XYZ file of C-alpha atoms in Angstrom:
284
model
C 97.315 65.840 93.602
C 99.005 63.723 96.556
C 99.234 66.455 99.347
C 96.667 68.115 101.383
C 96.589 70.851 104.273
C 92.982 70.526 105.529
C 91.803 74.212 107.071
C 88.536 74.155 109.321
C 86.794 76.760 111.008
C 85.781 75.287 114.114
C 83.053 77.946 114.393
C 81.223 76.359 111.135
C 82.107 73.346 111.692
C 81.545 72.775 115.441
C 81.894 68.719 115.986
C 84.157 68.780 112.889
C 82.364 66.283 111.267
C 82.469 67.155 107.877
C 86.223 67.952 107.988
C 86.382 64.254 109.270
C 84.294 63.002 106.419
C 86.956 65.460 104.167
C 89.856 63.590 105.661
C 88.451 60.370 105.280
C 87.503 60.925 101.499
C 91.086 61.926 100.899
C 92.629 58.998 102.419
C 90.782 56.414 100.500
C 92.417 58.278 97.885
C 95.432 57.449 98.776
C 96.147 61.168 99.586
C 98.469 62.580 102.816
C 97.148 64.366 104.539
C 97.982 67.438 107.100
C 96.522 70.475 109.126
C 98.535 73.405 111.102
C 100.072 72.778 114.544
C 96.931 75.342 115.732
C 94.505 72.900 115.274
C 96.557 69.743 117.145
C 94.428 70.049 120.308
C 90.597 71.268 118.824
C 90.684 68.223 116.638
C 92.376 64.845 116.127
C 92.757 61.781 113.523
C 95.011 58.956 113.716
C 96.415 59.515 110.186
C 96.537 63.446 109.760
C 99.933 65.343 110.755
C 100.497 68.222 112.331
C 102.333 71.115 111.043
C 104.018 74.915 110.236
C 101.375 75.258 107.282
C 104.034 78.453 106.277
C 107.119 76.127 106.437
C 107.672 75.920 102.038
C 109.694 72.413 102.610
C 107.187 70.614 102.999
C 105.243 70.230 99.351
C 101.600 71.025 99.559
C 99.453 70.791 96.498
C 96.107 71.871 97.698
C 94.568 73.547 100.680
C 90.907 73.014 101.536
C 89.422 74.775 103.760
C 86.314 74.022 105.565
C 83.793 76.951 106.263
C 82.638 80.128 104.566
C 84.163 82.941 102.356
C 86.044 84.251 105.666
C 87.762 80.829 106.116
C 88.852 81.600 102.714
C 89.737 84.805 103.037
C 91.889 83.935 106.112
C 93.460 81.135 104.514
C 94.423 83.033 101.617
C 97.612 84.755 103.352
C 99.464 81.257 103.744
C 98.048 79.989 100.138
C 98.936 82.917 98.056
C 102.591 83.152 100.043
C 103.194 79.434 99.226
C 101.444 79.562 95.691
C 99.012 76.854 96.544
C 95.173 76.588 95.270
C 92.497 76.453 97.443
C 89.419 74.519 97.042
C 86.391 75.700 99.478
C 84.032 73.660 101.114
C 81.067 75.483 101.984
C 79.443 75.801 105.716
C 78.764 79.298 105.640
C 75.411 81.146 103.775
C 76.007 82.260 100.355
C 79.589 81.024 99.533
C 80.521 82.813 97.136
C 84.525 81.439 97.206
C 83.290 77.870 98.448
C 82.760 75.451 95.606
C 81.450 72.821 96.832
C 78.305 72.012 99.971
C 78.663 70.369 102.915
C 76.370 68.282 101.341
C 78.539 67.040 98.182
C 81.864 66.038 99.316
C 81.616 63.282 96.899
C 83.104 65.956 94.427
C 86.416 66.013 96.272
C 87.177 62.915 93.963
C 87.291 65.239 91.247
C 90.798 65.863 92.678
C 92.121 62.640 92.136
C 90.334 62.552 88.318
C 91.573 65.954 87.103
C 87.987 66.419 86.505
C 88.537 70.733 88.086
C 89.748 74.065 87.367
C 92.067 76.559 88.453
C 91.542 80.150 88.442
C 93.697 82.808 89.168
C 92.491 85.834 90.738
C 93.687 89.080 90.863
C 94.691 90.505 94.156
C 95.637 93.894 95.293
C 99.266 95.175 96.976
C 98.015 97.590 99.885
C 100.266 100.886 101.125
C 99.368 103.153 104.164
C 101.318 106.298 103.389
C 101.944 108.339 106.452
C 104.504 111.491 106.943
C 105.857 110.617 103.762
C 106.824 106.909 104.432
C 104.964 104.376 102.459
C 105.041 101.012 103.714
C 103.437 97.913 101.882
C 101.411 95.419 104.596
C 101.749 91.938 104.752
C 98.215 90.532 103.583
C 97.221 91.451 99.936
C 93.218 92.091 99.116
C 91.554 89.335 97.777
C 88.157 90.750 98.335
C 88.528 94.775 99.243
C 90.188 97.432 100.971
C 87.443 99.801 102.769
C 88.184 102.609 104.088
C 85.660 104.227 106.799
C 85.096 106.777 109.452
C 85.740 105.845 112.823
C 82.690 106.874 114.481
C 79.687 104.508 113.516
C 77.154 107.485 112.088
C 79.833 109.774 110.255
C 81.052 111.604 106.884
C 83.842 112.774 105.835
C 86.167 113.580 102.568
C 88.448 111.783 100.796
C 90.424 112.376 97.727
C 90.476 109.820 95.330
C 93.407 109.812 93.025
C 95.726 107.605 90.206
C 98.995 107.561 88.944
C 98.009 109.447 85.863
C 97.810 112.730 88.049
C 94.113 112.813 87.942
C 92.235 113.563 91.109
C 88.687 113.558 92.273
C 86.809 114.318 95.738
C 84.305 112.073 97.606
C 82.239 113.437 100.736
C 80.866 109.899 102.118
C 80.778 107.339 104.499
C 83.588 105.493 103.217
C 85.273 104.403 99.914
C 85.636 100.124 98.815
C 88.304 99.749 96.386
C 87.631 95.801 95.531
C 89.002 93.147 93.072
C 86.322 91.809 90.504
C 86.545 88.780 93.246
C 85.506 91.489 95.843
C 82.939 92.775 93.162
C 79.983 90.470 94.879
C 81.310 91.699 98.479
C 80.734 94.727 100.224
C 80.810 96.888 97.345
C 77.870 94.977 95.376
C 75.848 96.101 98.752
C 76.958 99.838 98.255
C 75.457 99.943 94.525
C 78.757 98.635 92.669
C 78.773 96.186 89.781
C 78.898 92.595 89.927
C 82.459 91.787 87.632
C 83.394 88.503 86.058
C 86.141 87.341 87.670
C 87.789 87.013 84.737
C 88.551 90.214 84.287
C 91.016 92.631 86.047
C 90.184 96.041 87.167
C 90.256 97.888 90.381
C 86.602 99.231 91.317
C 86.319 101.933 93.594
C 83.061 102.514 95.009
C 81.738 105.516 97.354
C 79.624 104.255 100.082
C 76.654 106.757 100.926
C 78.007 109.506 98.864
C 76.664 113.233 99.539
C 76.595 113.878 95.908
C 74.739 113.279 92.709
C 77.626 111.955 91.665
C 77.889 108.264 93.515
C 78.466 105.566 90.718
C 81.499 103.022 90.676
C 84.353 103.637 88.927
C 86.511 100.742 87.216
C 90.500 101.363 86.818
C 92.832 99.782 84.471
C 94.986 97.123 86.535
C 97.703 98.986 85.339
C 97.011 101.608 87.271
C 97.732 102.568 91.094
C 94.807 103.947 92.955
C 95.050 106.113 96.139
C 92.422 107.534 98.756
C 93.628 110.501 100.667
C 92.185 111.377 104.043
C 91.226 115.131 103.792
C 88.949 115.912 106.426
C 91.110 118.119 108.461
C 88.959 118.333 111.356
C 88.037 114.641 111.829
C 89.162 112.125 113.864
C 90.699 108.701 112.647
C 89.686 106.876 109.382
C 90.096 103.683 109.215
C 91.835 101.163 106.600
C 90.403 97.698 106.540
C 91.899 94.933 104.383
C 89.315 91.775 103.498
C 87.824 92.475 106.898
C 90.732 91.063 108.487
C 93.581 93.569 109.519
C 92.787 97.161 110.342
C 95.125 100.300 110.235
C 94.406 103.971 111.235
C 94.661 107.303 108.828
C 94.570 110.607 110.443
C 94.514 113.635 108.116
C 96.835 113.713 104.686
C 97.417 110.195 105.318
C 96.410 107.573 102.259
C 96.028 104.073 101.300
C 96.947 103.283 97.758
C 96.396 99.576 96.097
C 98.425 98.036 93.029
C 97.706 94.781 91.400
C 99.669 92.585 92.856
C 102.071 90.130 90.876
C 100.753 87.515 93.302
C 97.233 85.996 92.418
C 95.352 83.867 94.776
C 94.353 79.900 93.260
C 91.267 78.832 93.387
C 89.879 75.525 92.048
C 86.534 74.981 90.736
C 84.246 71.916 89.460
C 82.221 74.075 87.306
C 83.036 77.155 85.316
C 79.718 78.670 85.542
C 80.621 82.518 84.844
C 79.454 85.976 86.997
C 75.979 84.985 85.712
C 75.753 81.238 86.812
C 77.504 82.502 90.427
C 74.443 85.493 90.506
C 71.888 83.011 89.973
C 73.009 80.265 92.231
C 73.883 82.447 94.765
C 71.105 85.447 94.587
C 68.573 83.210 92.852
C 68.824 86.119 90.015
C-alpha cells in the first residue's frame, strides 16, 4: 500500500493528535498521504494534501479513519463507491468496526508488511416505495435499516414480507432489518443474535413486539425483504439507514432491502471470529 486518505472525527479526536501521530507513522513509511478538502482548515500538516476524497482519478489504496464505529459508518459511502478498504482506528467506546486503539498505532506498520486482512462485508440496497414508485437511495446499510414510529412512546403495525409471497404482521415499536455486521448494533440490544460476519443473511428483528411471538428472523441473502407501513390511522414512520439519513413512510408506504452487489472493505490485524469480537468487546 502507497496511498492513504486519512478520515478524522474531530469530535473524538479533538487536538488531532493521534491523527498526527497516524500521519507521521505513514510517512516514515514512505507512504502519501491525503485527507478531503473539508478538513483543510480544522487541521493542517506540511506534507498531507488536500482533496475531492470522491474524485476516482486519484488512486487511493486505503482509507483510515480516525474515531468510532460512526466515523466508519460515515466513511463508508465514499469507500464502498470507490471500492477502497478501510482500516479503523479506535477513539470511540466499544469499537466494534475499529481495529486497532488509540493506544497501538504501532500496528499501522502492518500495512507496509502485508502482515493484515481484508474482509468483505455484506451490505444492503435500500428502496422507499411510495404511490407505486420505488426509488433506490444513495447510501447502502452497512449496519441496519430501522424503521420506527415517529412519536417517541408509540406502536404501530407493520407488515413484514419477501419475495417468495410470504407475509407476516408485527404490532411494535419498530422493526431493524441489519447485516450480520449490524448483528452487534441496535438489533443485538432488541434481543437479536450476534452473527459471524462471515456469513450473509438479512435479520429482521421486532423491537418491543406486542406479541408472544418476538424472536429474530434470518433471510436468505437471496432474498428481498420488505416492511409495509399499515397503521392506517398513524402518523409518519420513519426509515433510518445506519443512523445516518432518515426518510418518512406514511400509510401503505414500504422500505424493502436487497443485498447489495457492493460490499464494504474492511482490514483487520487479527481474525478473531464473532466469539473473539464478543469477548473483547462485551468481556463475554
Amino acid at each position: 500500500m502507497k496511498n492513504f486518505l486519512i478520515m478524522p472525527n474531530g469530535k473524538k479526536d479533538k487536538d488531532y493528535r493521534v491523527t498526527s501521530d497516524v500521519i507521521s507513522i505513514l510517512l516514515q513509511n514512505g507512504a502519501n498521504v491525503y485527507a478531503d478538502k473539508s478538513n483543510e482548515n480544522l487541521f493542517k500538516h506540511p506534507l498531507l494534501s488536500y482533496i475531492d476524497v470522491f474524485d476516482k482519478r486519484l488512486a487511493v489504496d486505503c482509507i483510515i479513519v480516525i474515531g468510532g464505529d460512526g466515523s466508519i459508518l460515515d466513511a463508508s459511502a465514499c469507500a464502498i463507491e470507490r471500492d477502497i478498504p478501510i482500516l479503523g482506528i479506535n477513539m470511540g467506546r466499544l469499537g466494534y468496526l475499529s481495529e486497532i486503539p488509540a493506544n497501538a498505532l504501532k500496528k499501522i506498520e502492518k500495512l507496509f508488511s502485508g502482515e493484515f486482512n481484508i474482509s468483505e462485508r455484506m451490505t444492503l440496497d435500500v428502496y422507499i416505495s411510495k404511490n407505486g414508485t420505488n426509488e433506490l437511495k444513495k447510501r447502502k446499510a452497512v449496519n441496519d435499516v430501522v424503521v420506527l414510529h415517529g412519536k417517541t412512546f408509540g406502536i404501530s403495525d407493520f407488515e413484514l414480507d419477501d419475495s417468495l409471497g410470504n407475509s407476516f404482521s408485527y404490532r411494535a415499536d419498530g422493526v431493524i432489518l441489519s447485516t450480520p455486521t449490524g448483528s452487534t448494533a441496535y438489533s443485538l440490544s432488541a434481543g437479536g443474535p450476534a452473527i459471524d460476519n462471515s456469513l450473509e443473511a438479512i435479520c429482521v428483528t421486532p423491537i418491543c413486539a406486542h406479541s408472544f411471538f418476538n424472536r429474530s428472523i434470518l433471510f436468505s441473502p437471496n432474498l428481498s425483504i420488505s416492511v409495509k407501513h399499515i397503521s392506517e390511522n398513524d402518523e409518519v414512520l420513519y426509515v433510518n439507514i445506519d443512523g445516518i439519513d432518515t426518510y418518512a413512510l406514511t400509510y401503505e408506504d414500504k422500505v424493502t432491502v436487497t443485498k447489495s452487489a457492493h460490499p464494504l472493505k474492511l482490514i483487520s490485524m487479527e481474525n478473531t471470529g464473532v466469539l473473539g469480537v464478543l469477548h473483547e468487546k462485551m468481556d463475554i
